[in-house]
Coordinates of C-alpha atoms in Angstrom, one line a residue:
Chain S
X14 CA 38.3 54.6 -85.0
X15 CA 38.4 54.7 -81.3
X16 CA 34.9 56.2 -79.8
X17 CA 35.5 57.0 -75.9
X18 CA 32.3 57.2 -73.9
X19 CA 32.3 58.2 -70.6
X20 CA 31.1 56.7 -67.7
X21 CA 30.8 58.7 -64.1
X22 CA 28.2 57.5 -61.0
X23 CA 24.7 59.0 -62.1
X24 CA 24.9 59.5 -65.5
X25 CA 21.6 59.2 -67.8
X26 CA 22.1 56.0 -69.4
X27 CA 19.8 56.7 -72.6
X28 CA 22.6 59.9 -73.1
X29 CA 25.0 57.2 -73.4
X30 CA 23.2 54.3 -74.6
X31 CA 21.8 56.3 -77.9
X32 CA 24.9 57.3 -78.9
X33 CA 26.3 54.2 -78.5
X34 CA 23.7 52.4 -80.9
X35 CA 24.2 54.5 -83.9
X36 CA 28.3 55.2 -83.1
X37 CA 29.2 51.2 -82.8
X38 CA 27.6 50.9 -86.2
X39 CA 30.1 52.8 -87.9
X40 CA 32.8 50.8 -90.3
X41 CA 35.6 49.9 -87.8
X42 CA 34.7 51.3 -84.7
X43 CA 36.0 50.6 -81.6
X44 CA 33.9 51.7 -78.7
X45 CA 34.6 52.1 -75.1
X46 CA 32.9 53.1 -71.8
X47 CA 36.0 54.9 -70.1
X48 CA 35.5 55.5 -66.4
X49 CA 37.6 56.1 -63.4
X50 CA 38.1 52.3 -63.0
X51 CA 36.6 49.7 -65.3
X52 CA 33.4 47.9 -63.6
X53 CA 30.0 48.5 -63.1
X54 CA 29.0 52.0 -63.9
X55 CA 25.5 53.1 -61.8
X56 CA 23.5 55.2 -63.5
X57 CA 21.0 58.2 -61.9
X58 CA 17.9 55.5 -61.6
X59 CA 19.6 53.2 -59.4
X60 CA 18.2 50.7 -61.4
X61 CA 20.9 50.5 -64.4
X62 CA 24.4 50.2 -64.4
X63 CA 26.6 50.1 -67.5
X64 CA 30.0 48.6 -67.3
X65 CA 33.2 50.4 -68.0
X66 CA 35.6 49.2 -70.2
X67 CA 38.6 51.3 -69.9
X68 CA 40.0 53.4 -67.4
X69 CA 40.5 57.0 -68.0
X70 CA 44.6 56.4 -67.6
X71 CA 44.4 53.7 -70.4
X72 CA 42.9 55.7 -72.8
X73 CA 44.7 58.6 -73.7
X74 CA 43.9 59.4 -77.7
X75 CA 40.5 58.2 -78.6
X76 CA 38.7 59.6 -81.9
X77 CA 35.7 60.8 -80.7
X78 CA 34.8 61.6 -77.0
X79 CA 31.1 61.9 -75.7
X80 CA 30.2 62.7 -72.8
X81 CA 26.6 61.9 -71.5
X82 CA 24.8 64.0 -68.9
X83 CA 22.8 63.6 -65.3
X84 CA 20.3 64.3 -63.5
X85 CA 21.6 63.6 -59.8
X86 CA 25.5 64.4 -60.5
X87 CA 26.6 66.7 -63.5
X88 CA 27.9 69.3 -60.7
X89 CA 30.1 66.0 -59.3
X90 CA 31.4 65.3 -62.4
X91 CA 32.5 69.1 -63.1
X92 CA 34.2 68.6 -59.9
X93 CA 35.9 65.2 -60.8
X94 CA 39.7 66.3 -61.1
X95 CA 40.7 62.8 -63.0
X96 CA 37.6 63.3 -65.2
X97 CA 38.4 67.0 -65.8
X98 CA 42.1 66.5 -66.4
X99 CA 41.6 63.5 -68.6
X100 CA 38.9 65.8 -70.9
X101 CA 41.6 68.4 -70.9
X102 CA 44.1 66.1 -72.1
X103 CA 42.3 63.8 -74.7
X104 CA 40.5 66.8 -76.2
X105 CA 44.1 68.3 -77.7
X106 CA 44.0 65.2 -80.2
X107 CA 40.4 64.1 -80.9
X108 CA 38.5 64.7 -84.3
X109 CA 35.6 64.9 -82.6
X110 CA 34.6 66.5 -78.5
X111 CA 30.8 65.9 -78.2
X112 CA 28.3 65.8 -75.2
X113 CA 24.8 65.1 -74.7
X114 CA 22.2 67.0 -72.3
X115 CA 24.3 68.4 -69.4
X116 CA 27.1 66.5 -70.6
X117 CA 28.0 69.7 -72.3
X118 CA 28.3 71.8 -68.6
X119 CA 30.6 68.5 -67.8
X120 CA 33.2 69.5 -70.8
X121 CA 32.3 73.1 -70.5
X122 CA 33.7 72.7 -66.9
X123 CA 37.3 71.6 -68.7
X124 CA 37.0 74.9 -70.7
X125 CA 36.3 73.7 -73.8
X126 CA 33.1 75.1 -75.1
X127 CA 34.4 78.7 -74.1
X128 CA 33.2 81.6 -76.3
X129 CA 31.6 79.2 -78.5
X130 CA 27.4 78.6 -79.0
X131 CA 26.1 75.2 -77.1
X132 CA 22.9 73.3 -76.1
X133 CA 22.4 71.3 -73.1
X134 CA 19.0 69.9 -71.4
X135 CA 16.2 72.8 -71.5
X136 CA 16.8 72.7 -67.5
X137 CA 20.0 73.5 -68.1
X138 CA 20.5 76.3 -70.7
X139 CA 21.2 79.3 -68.1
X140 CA 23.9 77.2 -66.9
X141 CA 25.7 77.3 -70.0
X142 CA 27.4 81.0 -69.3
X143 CA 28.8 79.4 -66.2
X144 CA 31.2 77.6 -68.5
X145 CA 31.5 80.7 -71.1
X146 CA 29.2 79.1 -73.5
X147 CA 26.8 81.1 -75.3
X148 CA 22.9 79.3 -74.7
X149 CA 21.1 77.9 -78.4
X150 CA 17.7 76.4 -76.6
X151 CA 16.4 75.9 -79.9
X152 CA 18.7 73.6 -81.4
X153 CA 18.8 70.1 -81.1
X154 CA 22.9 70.0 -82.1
X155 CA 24.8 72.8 -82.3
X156 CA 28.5 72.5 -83.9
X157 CA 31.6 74.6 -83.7
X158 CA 34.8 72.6 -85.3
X159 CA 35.3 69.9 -83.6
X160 CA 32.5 70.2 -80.7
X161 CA 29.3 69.4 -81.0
X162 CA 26.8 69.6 -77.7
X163 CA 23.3 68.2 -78.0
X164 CA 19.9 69.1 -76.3
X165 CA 18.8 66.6 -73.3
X166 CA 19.1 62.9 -73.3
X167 CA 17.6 61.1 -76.7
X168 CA 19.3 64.5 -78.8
X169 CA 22.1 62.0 -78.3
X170 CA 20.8 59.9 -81.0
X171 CA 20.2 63.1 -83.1
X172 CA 23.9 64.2 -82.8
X173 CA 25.4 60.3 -83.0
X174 CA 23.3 59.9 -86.7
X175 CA 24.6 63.7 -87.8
X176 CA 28.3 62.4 -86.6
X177 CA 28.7 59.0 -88.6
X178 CA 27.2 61.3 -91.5
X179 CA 30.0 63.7 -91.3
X180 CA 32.4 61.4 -90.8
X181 CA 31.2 58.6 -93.5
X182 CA 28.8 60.4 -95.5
X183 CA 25.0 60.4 -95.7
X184 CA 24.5 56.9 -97.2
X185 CA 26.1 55.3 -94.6
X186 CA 24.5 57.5 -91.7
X187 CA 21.3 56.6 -93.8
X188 CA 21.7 53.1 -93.6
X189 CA 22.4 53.0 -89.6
X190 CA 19.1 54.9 -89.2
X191 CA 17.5 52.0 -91.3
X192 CA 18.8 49.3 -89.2
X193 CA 18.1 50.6 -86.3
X194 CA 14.5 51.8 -87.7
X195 CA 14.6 55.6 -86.4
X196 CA 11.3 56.7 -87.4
X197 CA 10.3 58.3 -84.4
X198 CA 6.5 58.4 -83.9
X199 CA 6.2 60.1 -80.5
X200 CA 2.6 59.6 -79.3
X201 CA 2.5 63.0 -78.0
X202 CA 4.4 65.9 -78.8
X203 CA 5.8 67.3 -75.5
X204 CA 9.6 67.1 -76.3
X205 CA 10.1 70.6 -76.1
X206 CA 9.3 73.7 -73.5
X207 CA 8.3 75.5 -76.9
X208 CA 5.3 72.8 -76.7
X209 CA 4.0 73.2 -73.9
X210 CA 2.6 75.8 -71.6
X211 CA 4.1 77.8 -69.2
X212 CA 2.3 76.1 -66.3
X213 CA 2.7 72.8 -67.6
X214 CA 6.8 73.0 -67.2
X215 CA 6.0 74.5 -64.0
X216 CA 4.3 70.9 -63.4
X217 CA 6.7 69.1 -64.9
X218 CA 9.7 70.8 -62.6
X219 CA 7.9 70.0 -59.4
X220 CA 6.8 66.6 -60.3
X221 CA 10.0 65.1 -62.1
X222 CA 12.5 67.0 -60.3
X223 CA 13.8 65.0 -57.5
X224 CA 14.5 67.4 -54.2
X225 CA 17.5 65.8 -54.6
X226 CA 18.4 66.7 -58.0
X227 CA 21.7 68.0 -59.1
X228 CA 20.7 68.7 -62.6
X229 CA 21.9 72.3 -61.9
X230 CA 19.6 74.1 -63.7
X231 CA 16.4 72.4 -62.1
X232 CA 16.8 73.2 -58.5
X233 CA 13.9 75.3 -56.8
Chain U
X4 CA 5.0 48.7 -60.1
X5 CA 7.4 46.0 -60.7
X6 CA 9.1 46.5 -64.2
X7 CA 11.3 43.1 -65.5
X8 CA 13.7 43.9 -68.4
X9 CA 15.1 41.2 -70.0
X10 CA 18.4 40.7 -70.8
X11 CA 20.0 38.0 -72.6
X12 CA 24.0 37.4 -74.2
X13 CA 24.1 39.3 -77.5
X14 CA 20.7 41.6 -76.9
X15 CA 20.8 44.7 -78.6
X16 CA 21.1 47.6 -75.8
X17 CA 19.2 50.3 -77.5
X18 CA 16.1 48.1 -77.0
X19 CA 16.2 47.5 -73.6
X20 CA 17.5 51.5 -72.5
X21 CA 14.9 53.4 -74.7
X22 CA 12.3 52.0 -73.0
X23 CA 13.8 51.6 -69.6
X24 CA 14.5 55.6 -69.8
X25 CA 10.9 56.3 -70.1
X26 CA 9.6 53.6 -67.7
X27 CA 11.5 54.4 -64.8
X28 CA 10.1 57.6 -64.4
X29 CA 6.9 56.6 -64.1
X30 CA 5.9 56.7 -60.4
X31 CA 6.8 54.1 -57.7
X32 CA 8.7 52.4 -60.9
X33 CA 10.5 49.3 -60.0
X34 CA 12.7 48.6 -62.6
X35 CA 14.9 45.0 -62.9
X36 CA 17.3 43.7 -65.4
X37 CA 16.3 40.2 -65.0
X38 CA 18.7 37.1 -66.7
X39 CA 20.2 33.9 -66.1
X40 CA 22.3 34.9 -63.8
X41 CA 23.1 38.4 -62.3
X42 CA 26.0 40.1 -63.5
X43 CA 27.0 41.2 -66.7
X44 CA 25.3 41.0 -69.4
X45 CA 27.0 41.8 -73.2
X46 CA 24.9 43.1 -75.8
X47 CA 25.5 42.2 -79.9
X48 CA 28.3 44.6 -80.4
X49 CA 30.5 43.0 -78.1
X50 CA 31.4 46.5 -76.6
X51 CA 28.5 47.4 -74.3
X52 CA 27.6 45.3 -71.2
X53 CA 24.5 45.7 -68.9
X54 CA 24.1 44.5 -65.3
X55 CA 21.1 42.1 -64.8
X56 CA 20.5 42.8 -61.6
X57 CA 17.9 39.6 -60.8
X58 CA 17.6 36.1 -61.5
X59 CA 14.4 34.4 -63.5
X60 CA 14.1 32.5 -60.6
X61 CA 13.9 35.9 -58.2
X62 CA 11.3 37.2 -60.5
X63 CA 8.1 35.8 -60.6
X64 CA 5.3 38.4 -60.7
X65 CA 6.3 41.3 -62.5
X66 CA 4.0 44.0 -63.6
X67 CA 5.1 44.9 -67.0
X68 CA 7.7 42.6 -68.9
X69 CA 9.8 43.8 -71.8
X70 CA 12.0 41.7 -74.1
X71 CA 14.4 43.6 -76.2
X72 CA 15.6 42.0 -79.7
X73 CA 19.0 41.2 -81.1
X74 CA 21.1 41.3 -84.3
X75 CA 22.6 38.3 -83.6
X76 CA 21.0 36.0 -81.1
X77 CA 17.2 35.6 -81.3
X78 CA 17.0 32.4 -82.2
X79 CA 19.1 31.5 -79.4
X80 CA 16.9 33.3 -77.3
X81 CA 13.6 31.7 -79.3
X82 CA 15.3 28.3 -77.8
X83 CA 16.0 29.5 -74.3
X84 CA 14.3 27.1 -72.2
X85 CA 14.2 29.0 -69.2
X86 CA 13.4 32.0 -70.3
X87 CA 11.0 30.8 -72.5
X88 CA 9.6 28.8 -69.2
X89 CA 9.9 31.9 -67.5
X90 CA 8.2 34.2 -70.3
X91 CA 5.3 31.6 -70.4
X92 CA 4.9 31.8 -66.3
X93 CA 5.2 35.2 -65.5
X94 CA 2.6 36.3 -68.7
X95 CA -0.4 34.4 -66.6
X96 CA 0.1 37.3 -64.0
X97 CA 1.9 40.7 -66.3
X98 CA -0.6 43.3 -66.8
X99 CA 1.4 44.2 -69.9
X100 CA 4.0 41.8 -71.8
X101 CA 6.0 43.9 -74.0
X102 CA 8.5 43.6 -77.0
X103 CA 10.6 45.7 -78.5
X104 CA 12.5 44.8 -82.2
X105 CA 13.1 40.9 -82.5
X106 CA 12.1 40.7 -79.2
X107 CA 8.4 40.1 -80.4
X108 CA 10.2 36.3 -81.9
X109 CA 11.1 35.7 -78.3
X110 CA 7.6 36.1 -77.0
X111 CA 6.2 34.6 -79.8
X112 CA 8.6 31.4 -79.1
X113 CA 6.8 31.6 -76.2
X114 CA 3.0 31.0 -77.5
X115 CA 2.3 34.6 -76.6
X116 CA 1.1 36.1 -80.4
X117 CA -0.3 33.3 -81.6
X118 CA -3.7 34.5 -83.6
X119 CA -2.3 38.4 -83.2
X120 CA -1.2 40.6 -84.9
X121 CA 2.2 42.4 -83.8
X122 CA 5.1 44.1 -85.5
X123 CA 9.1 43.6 -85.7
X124 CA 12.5 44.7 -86.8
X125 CA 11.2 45.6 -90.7
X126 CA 14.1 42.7 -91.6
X127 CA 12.3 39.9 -89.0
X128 CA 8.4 41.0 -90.1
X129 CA 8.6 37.2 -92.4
X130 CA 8.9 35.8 -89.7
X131 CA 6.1 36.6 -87.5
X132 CA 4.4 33.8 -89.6
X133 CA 6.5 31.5 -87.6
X134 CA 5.1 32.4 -84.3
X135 CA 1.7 31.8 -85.7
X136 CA 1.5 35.6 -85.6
X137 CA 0.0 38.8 -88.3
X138 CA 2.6 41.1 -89.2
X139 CA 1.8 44.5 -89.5
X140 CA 5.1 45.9 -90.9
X141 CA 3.9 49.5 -91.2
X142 CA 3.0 50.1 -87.9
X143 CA 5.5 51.1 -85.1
X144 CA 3.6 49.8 -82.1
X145 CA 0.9 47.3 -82.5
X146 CA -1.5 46.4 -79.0
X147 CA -3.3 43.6 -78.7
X148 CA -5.3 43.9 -74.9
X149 CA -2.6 43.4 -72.6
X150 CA 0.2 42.4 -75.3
X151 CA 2.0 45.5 -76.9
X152 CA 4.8 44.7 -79.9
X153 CA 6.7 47.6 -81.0
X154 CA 9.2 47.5 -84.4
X155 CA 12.8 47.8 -84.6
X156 CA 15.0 49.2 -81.6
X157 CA 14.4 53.0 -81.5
X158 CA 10.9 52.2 -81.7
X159 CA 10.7 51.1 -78.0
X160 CA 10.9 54.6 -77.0
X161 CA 7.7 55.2 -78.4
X162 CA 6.1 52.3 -76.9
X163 CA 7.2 53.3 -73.6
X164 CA 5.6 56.4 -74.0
X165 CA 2.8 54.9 -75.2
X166 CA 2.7 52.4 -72.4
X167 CA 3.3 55.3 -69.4
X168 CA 0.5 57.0 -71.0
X169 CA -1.9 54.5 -70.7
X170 CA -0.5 53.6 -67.2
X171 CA -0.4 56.7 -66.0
X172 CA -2.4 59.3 -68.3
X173 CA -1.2 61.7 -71.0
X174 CA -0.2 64.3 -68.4
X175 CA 2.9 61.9 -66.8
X176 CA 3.4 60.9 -70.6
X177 CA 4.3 64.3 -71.7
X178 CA 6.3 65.3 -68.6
X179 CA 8.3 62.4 -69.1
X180 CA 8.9 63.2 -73.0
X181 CA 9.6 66.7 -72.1
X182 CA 12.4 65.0 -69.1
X183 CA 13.8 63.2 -72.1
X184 CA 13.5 65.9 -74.6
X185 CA 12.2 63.7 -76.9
X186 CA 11.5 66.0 -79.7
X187 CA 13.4 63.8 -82.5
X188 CA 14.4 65.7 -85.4
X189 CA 16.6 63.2 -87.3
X190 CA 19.1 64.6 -89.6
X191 CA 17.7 62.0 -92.5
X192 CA 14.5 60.4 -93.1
X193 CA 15.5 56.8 -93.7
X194 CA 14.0 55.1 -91.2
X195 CA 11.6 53.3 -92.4
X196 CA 12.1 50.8 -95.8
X197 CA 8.7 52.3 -96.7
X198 CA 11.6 55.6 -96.7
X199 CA 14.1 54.0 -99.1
X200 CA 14.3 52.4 -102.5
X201 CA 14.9 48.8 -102.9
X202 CA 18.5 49.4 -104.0
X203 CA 18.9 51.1 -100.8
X204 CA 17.8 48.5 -98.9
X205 CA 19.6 45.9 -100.6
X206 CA 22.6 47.9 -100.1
X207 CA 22.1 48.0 -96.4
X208 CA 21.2 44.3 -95.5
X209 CA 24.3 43.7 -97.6
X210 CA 27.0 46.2 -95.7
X211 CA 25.1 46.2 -92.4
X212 CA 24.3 42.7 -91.9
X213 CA 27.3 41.2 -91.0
X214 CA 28.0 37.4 -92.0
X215 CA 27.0 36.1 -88.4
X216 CA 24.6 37.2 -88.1
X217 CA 21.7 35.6 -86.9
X218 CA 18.9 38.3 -86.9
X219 CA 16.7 36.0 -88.4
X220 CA 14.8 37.6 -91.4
X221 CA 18.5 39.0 -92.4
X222 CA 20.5 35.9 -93.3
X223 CA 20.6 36.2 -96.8

């Protein structure tokens, strides 16, 4: 099973990276990090860069696509012609078009979450009708088909687990959980704008938000 | 605040990116992938590569220092001699030394837990014993003053947390968790052994664990 996950300059690298743990685990998979050329991949620190495996032109029928979102380029990447064109084109044959945080405005931007319900990074849900999705900001993974979109950054790891169930059945997904010990213990319990107050995501946008930013939904 | 990362050939990437997600959004974060050499770097599926992006020999006062286990190479890293030199040195002068997963065998290779206790991949917690260290196989992160072990690969996302939070404060924590959306709701609760029955787990050490591999406490 071929697992395409794609690289573009300022991804989040945990959207990716999450995925990636619980996906490669699967009997028989076969996972690449498909990019514009193969190479180093920088993601939106500046501080990581993953390295592409495959370029987009090499890979034409992978199994599953995932695309991972950004917090400095997700508005680049639903410019990206090659990107958008390559999405278009693999998505006709996959079993499985997923995307995690604004991931899902990336494939949205190649049409393919239109008319249906979708979840992106909290930042990000008003953005969703740009793409004719319809918003779920409460749910972690939402599922239409073939599509699933998850909620921002470590919802990848959510969605990857649900995935290998789906496609190998709960013992299996059960056992990749187990080996790579997902018993989350968060130390506080912030994860979520329905946690917090009004004034604290206020905080939050002004303090995390680079000026910078092109997580679309974040700029003020 | 300098942040070193360690990588090493056949590290297991979760380990590494969980935490490095959290940590470089604390402020003035510095983060480095610090190896042998720069360059790539291929983690234990054989699929994913990371860039180091300094050399043990560039680094030699970093603030916090994580080590990130493996599935198939911590004894190899256990008998690294430079980066156990290199572990030894730069723990004189770390204001935290940090593991995440197997990685608490590498720094306990190093003379690091001896008399402590600390906490593992649940397959590796035997061997704590060998590192003259206490395992404590049901807790998820386990601190020691300036010494902080967390358990198997997911897990290092709560230590980071942790760790920004006593850094920084609760406030940054939660802003950061809330960046993340770390609100975990995995679609199965077996996580844990403590989770499972023993048939389960048997089961998984014998369908996960692949014949090669050399995750220690999983040769069987």
């Amino acid at each position: 099973m071929q697992i395409a996950i794609v690289l573009y300059p300022g991804f989040t690298a945990l959207d990716a990276v999450g995925p990636y743990e619980v996906l490669h685990l699967m009997p028989d998979a076969d996972v690449r990090f498909v990019a514009h050329q193969t190479g180093p991949v920088l993601a939106d620190s500046g501080a990581l860069s993953l390295l592409a495996t495959s370029t987009f032109a090499e890979l034409d029928q992978p199994d599953i696509v995932l695309v991972p979102g950004s917090s400095i380029a997700t508005t680049a990447a639903m410019n990206d012609q090659e990107l958008q064109q390559w999405l278009t084109k693999v998505h006709e044959t996959t079993t499985w078009t997923t995307s995690v945080c604004t991931g899902a405005l990336v494939i949205g931007a190649a049409g393919i979450l239109r008319g249906l319900p979708a979840t992106t990074h909290w930042t990000a849900q008003s953005l969703l009708a740009d793409v004719g999705a319809e918003s779920r900001p409460k749910d972690r993974i939402v599922r239409n088909g073939k599509i699933v979109t998850a909620a921002g950054v470590s919802a990848g790891i959510d969605l990857a687990l649900w995935l290998a169930g789906e496609i190998y059945g709960a013992d299996r997904a059960r056992m990749i959980q187990l080996v790579i010990e997902y018993d989350p213990r968060p130390p506080y319990d912030a994860g979520h704008p329905s946690k917090v107050s009004p004034d604290f995501l206020d905080r939050t946008l002004s303090t995390m938000v680079p000026a910078e930013a092109d997580h679309p939904g974040t700029s003020h």
